[in-house]
Structures are given as structure tokens and as C-alpha cells.
Amino acid sequence: GAGVSQTPSNKVTEKGKYVELRCDPISGHTALYWYRQSLGQGPEFLIYFQGTGAADDSGLPNDRFFAVRPEGSVSTLKIQRTERGDSAVYLCASSPRLAGVTDTQYFGPGTRLTVL
Amino acid sequence: AQSVTQPDIHITVSEGASLELRCNYSYGATPYLFWYVQSPGQGLQLLLKYFSGDTLVQGIKGFEAEFKRSQSSFNLRKPSVHWSDAAEYFCAVGANFGNEKLTFGTGTRLTIIP
């Protein structure tokens, strides 16, 4: 079946601009996660959704970052007033987990964001 | 807070040789442990996972890993590597309840030489 998809695959923007990154999870997966991977590093957790609600947003670095999942499927990560330090690969993952059960996370190919 | 250490940034092995990638974790209870592989331009692919039970876990592509609680380790092994195994390998730890996020190590880059 189809895996996690992310669009765009690459995004180049200028400092101070607003960007939106989209994630389409595997159909039927209730949990959705965003991670950020900087060059030479492992992925770092940003936010986790269970259904439509953000269950854990403790990884969002500041209030310029926001994510939504209004219908419990597609999610959008929004970054305001982008800074050069935001340049990274943004990874999305989904999981079929039910509440209270840890399960495997399946990752998308990522969106490479470059802030000039 | 949970954490993962992958002590080897880069490893080079000859094709056909055996491989062991090290992973040490820090977590207050029994962790959930994962190994993912990332090829250039690709997303993370799950190789194997440990949740409970048998401490020797078999994964895809001929990989296995052993959970050793006494050493807080979850090392990845393969008896004979292939050129296609060249990639970045990440170990990750997750809580076994509540907190859903995965904490990843910094990765080990594997180079295969003929």
C-alpha cells in the first residue's frame, strides 16, 4: 500500500518568509509525528498528533512553529518568519497506534527546507 | 529523559565481512528500541524493533540486534555485508507507555569497500 508522503520534497525560501509543509500519512493511521533532521544529526521530535489533537508539542522549538491536523489525516507544519537555522529535513511519520499502545512509526521521505 | 548514544560516527567494512553497529540507551524502565536505515535521499526504513520477549531480534535484510539490559545496549549485527548496505543507520528509543516520541542517536554512516 501507499506509504507516508510529504510535499514538497524540496523547498527553498528566503529569511523571514512563511512556509507550509504537508504530510499525508498511511491510510487509517491515527498517530502522526513530525521530526526535524539537521545535517549530520539524527531526527529530533517536534510534535505528535493522536487524531486531530496535538498530544505532545514539547519539541516545537518556539512559537514560530505550528502544526495542524484538522480532519485527523493530513497534517501541515507551518513555520513563520523563517530563519536560516530552520534549514533542515522535516520528516513526517505515522503509526497505527491506539491510545496507550506504543507502535512502530513509518516515515516519509521528508521535505528538505533551505532558508536563504 | 531518554537518550541514545551511537559511539561510531563512521564505519568502513569490506563487502562480505561481518558488521556490528553499537547503540547504548538511557531510559528508566524497559525501553522500546528500534533500528532504522536511511539511504541517501530516502526516508527512514525500519530494520527491526524490540518491545519485549526474546532479546535477540531478527529484522529485514539479514540484520539482527540483541537487547542487553545489563549493558543498556542494543547493537545491530549482520554476518556478511553487501554493497547495498551502505547507508546511515539510526538507533532509537521510545517509552513503553505514555510518551510517544522516539529519541534518535546521531547515526552511524556505513561505507562498504569492495
Short mmCIF file of C-alpha atoms in Angstrom, two decimals:
data_model
loop_
_atom_site.label_atom_id
_atom_site.label_comp_id
_atom_site.label_asym_id
_atom_site.label_seq_id
_atom_site.Cartn_x
_atom_site.Cartn_y
_atom_site.Cartn_z
CA GLY A 1 0.00 0.00 0.00
CA ALA A 2 0.97 3.66 -0.21
CA GLY A 3 3.41 4.91 2.37
CA VAL A 4 3.71 8.28 4.05
CA SER A 5 4.02 11.05 1.51
CA GLN A 6 5.36 14.56 2.00
CA THR A 7 5.16 17.61 -0.19
CA PRO A 8 7.07 19.43 -1.39
CA SER A 9 10.20 17.30 -1.49
CA ASN A 10 12.31 20.45 -1.56
CA LYS A 11 11.51 23.99 -0.50
CA VAL A 12 13.78 26.99 -0.86
CA THR A 13 12.68 30.21 0.78
CA GLU A 14 14.07 33.49 1.93
CA LYS A 15 14.66 34.50 5.50
CA GLY A 16 11.52 35.95 7.03
CA LYS A 17 9.08 34.15 4.74
CA TYR A 18 6.28 31.80 5.75
CA VAL A 19 6.29 28.13 4.68
CA GLU A 20 3.92 25.20 4.90
CA LEU A 21 4.98 21.57 4.73
CA ARG A 22 2.42 18.86 4.11
CA CYS A 23 2.25 15.26 5.26
CA ASP A 24 -0.13 12.53 4.08
CA PRO A 25 0.01 9.61 6.50
CA ILE A 26 -0.69 5.98 5.74
CA SER A 27 -4.43 5.49 5.43
CA GLY A 28 -6.01 4.51 8.73
CA HIS A 29 -3.08 5.54 10.89
CA THR A 30 -4.30 7.53 13.85
CA ALA A 31 -0.97 8.82 15.11
CA LEU A 32 1.17 11.32 13.21
CA TYR A 33 4.58 12.70 14.14
CA TRP A 34 6.84 15.46 12.90
CA TYR A 35 10.61 15.34 13.32
CA ARG A 36 13.41 17.62 12.16
CA GLN A 37 16.75 16.31 10.98
CA SER A 38 19.65 18.71 10.75
CA LEU A 39 22.76 17.89 8.76
CA GLY A 40 24.77 15.14 10.42
CA GLN A 41 22.22 14.59 13.17
CA GLY A 42 19.50 12.13 13.98
CA PRO A 43 15.85 13.15 13.73
CA GLU A 44 14.58 15.29 16.60
CA PHE A 45 10.97 15.13 17.72
CA LEU A 46 8.78 18.16 17.12
CA ILE A 47 5.14 17.25 17.66
CA TYR A 48 2.80 14.28 17.85
CA PHE A 49 -0.90 14.07 16.94
CA GLN A 50 -3.38 11.46 18.06
CA GLY A 51 -6.33 12.02 15.77
CA THR A 52 -6.92 15.74 15.35
CA GLY A 53 -5.34 16.90 18.57
CA ALA A 54 -1.71 17.58 19.38
CA ALA A 55 -0.91 15.12 22.17
CA ASP A 56 2.66 16.34 22.65
CA ASP A 57 4.14 19.52 21.16
CA SER A 58 7.09 19.71 23.52
CA GLY A 59 9.61 19.52 20.68
CA LEU A 60 8.49 22.64 18.83
CA PRO A 61 11.47 25.00 19.19
CA ASN A 62 9.49 28.25 19.50
CA ASP A 63 6.18 29.89 18.66
CA ARG A 64 7.15 30.38 15.01
CA PHE A 65 6.39 26.69 14.53
CA PHE A 66 2.84 25.39 14.44
CA ALA A 67 1.19 22.24 13.13
CA VAL A 68 -2.39 21.23 12.44
CA ARG A 69 -4.27 18.09 11.56
CA PRO A 70 -7.86 19.30 11.22
CA GLU A 71 -9.52 16.11 9.96
CA GLY A 72 -7.28 13.56 11.60
CA SER A 73 -5.48 12.65 8.41
CA VAL A 74 -3.31 15.17 6.51
CA SER A 75 -1.11 17.39 8.61
CA THR A 76 0.55 20.70 7.84
CA LEU A 77 3.63 22.04 9.59
CA LYS A 78 3.73 25.82 9.43
CA ILE A 79 6.80 27.95 10.02
CA GLN A 80 6.51 31.72 10.29
CA ARG A 81 9.31 34.24 9.82
CA THR A 82 11.75 31.56 8.75
CA GLU A 83 15.35 31.79 9.87
CA ARG A 84 18.49 30.26 8.35
CA GLY A 85 18.70 27.94 11.35
CA ASP A 86 15.39 26.39 10.31
CA SER A 87 17.11 24.77 7.33
CA ALA A 88 16.80 21.02 7.76
CA VAL A 89 14.93 17.97 6.53
CA TYR A 90 11.48 17.78 8.05
CA LEU A 91 10.28 14.22 8.46
CA CYS A 92 6.76 13.01 9.00
CA ALA A 93 5.85 9.60 10.38
CA SER A 94 2.59 7.81 11.07
CA SER A 95 1.65 4.92 13.26
CA PRO A 96 -1.42 2.76 13.64
CA ARG A 97 -1.11 3.00 17.40
CA LEU A 98 -4.13 3.02 19.57
CA ALA A 99 -4.21 5.11 22.71
CA GLY A 100 -1.94 3.63 25.35
CA VAL A 101 -0.06 1.36 22.97
CA THR A 102 3.35 2.13 21.53
CA ASP A 103 3.77 1.03 17.94
CA THR A 104 6.13 1.32 15.00
CA GLN A 105 6.45 4.67 13.25
CA TYR A 106 6.63 4.67 9.45
CA PHE A 107 8.50 7.59 7.94
CA GLY A 108 8.00 9.62 4.80
CA PRO A 109 10.86 10.76 2.52
CA GLY A 110 11.00 14.18 4.11
CA THR A 111 10.91 17.79 2.93
CA ARG A 112 14.28 19.50 2.62
CA LEU A 113 13.84 23.12 3.68
CA THR A 114 16.51 25.63 2.78
CA VAL A 115 16.27 29.16 4.12
CA LEU A 116 18.49 31.62 2.28
CA ALA B 1 14.70 11.77 29.89
CA GLN B 2 15.61 9.08 27.42
CA SER B 3 18.74 9.28 25.29
CA VAL B 4 20.68 7.24 22.76
CA THR B 5 24.39 7.12 22.05
CA GLN B 6 25.88 5.76 18.87
CA PRO B 7 29.62 5.95 19.55
CA ASP B 8 30.76 5.31 15.99
CA ILE B 9 30.19 8.17 13.57
CA HIS B 10 31.58 6.31 10.56
CA ILE B 11 32.44 2.67 9.97
CA THR B 12 34.08 1.12 6.91
CA VAL B 13 33.90 -2.60 6.25
CA SER B 14 34.76 -4.83 3.34
CA GLU B 15 31.99 -6.46 1.38
CA GLY B 16 31.34 -9.90 2.82
CA ALA B 17 32.73 -9.01 6.22
CA SER B 18 30.69 -9.05 9.41
CA LEU B 19 29.25 -5.87 10.90
CA GLU B 20 28.36 -4.64 14.36
CA LEU B 21 26.97 -1.16 14.99
CA ARG B 22 26.83 -0.05 18.59
CA CYS B 23 23.92 1.57 20.38
CA ASN B 24 23.63 2.48 24.04
CA TYR B 25 20.49 3.91 25.53
CA SER B 26 19.43 5.62 28.72
CA TYR B 27 15.90 5.07 29.97
CA GLY B 28 14.42 4.47 33.40
CA ALA B 29 12.35 1.43 32.52
CA THR B 30 12.28 -1.25 29.86
CA PRO B 31 12.56 0.64 26.62
CA TYR B 32 11.18 0.11 23.17
CA LEU B 33 14.18 0.01 20.81
CA PHE B 34 14.43 0.45 17.07
CA TRP B 35 17.00 0.42 14.31
CA TYR B 36 16.27 2.44 11.18
CA VAL B 37 18.31 2.74 7.98
CA GLN B 38 18.44 5.83 5.80
CA SER B 39 19.84 5.73 2.29
CA PRO B 40 20.76 8.98 0.50
CA GLY B 41 17.62 10.89 -0.40
CA GLN B 42 15.41 8.26 1.19
CA GLY B 43 13.24 8.21 4.25
CA LEU B 44 13.91 6.13 7.31
CA GLN B 45 13.20 2.43 6.88
CA LEU B 46 12.62 0.22 9.89
CA LEU B 47 15.10 -2.65 10.12
CA LEU B 48 13.91 -4.18 13.38
CA LYS B 49 12.42 -3.42 16.75
CA TYR B 50 12.41 -4.73 20.30
CA PHE B 51 9.37 -4.37 22.50
CA SER B 52 9.58 -7.40 24.80
CA GLY B 53 10.30 -11.12 24.85
CA ASP B 54 13.26 -12.72 23.12
CA THR B 55 16.23 -10.39 23.43
CA LEU B 56 17.64 -11.42 20.04
CA VAL B 57 15.57 -9.76 17.35
CA GLN B 58 15.61 -10.59 13.66
CA GLY B 59 14.94 -7.93 11.08
CA ILE B 60 14.87 -7.36 7.37
CA LYS B 61 17.83 -7.63 5.01
CA GLY B 62 19.57 -10.19 7.23
CA PHE B 63 20.08 -7.85 10.21
CA GLU B 64 19.67 -8.80 13.84
CA ALA B 65 20.07 -6.98 17.14
CA GLU B 66 20.45 -8.08 20.73
CA PHE B 67 18.96 -6.25 23.71
CA LYS B 68 21.28 -6.41 26.71
CA ARG B 69 19.68 -4.79 29.72
CA SER B 70 22.80 -5.09 31.89
CA GLN B 71 24.80 -3.09 29.35
CA SER B 72 21.98 -0.78 28.22
CA SER B 73 22.83 -1.77 24.69
CA PHE B 74 21.03 -2.75 21.51
CA ASN B 75 23.78 -3.48 18.98
CA LEU B 76 22.97 -4.20 15.35
CA ARG B 77 24.73 -7.06 13.58
CA LYS B 78 24.97 -8.64 10.17
CA PRO B 79 27.17 -11.66 9.39
CA SER B 80 28.05 -10.64 5.84
CA VAL B 81 27.50 -7.16 4.43
CA HIS B 82 26.60 -6.33 0.85
CA TRP B 83 27.50 -3.17 -1.07
CA SER B 84 23.82 -2.18 -0.92
CA ASP B 85 24.04 -1.94 2.89
CA ALA B 86 25.98 1.32 2.59
CA ALA B 87 23.77 3.87 4.33
CA GLU B 88 23.22 5.78 7.57
CA TYR B 89 21.95 3.73 10.50
CA PHE B 90 20.00 5.17 13.40
CA CYS B 91 19.16 3.62 16.73
CA ALA B 92 16.11 4.99 18.53
CA VAL B 93 14.43 4.53 21.90
CA GLY B 94 10.80 5.04 22.80
CA ALA B 95 8.93 4.93 26.05
CA ASN B 96 6.84 1.87 26.77
CA PHE B 97 3.89 3.95 27.87
CA GLY B 98 2.52 7.45 27.61
CA ASN B 99 5.21 9.49 25.91
CA GLU B 100 5.09 8.64 22.24
CA LYS B 101 8.14 10.33 20.77
CA LEU B 102 11.22 8.49 19.59
CA THR B 103 14.65 9.71 20.61
CA PHE B 104 17.29 9.00 18.00
CA GLY B 105 21.04 8.68 18.14
CA THR B 106 23.23 10.76 15.86
CA GLY B 107 23.66 7.86 13.46
CA THR B 108 26.48 5.72 12.10
CA ARG B 109 27.47 6.06 8.48
CA LEU B 110 28.42 2.73 6.95
CA THR B 111 30.77 2.57 3.98
CA ILE B 112 31.36 -0.70 2.14
CA ILE B 113 34.58 -1.27 0.25
CA PRO B 114 34.98 -3.96 -2.43
#
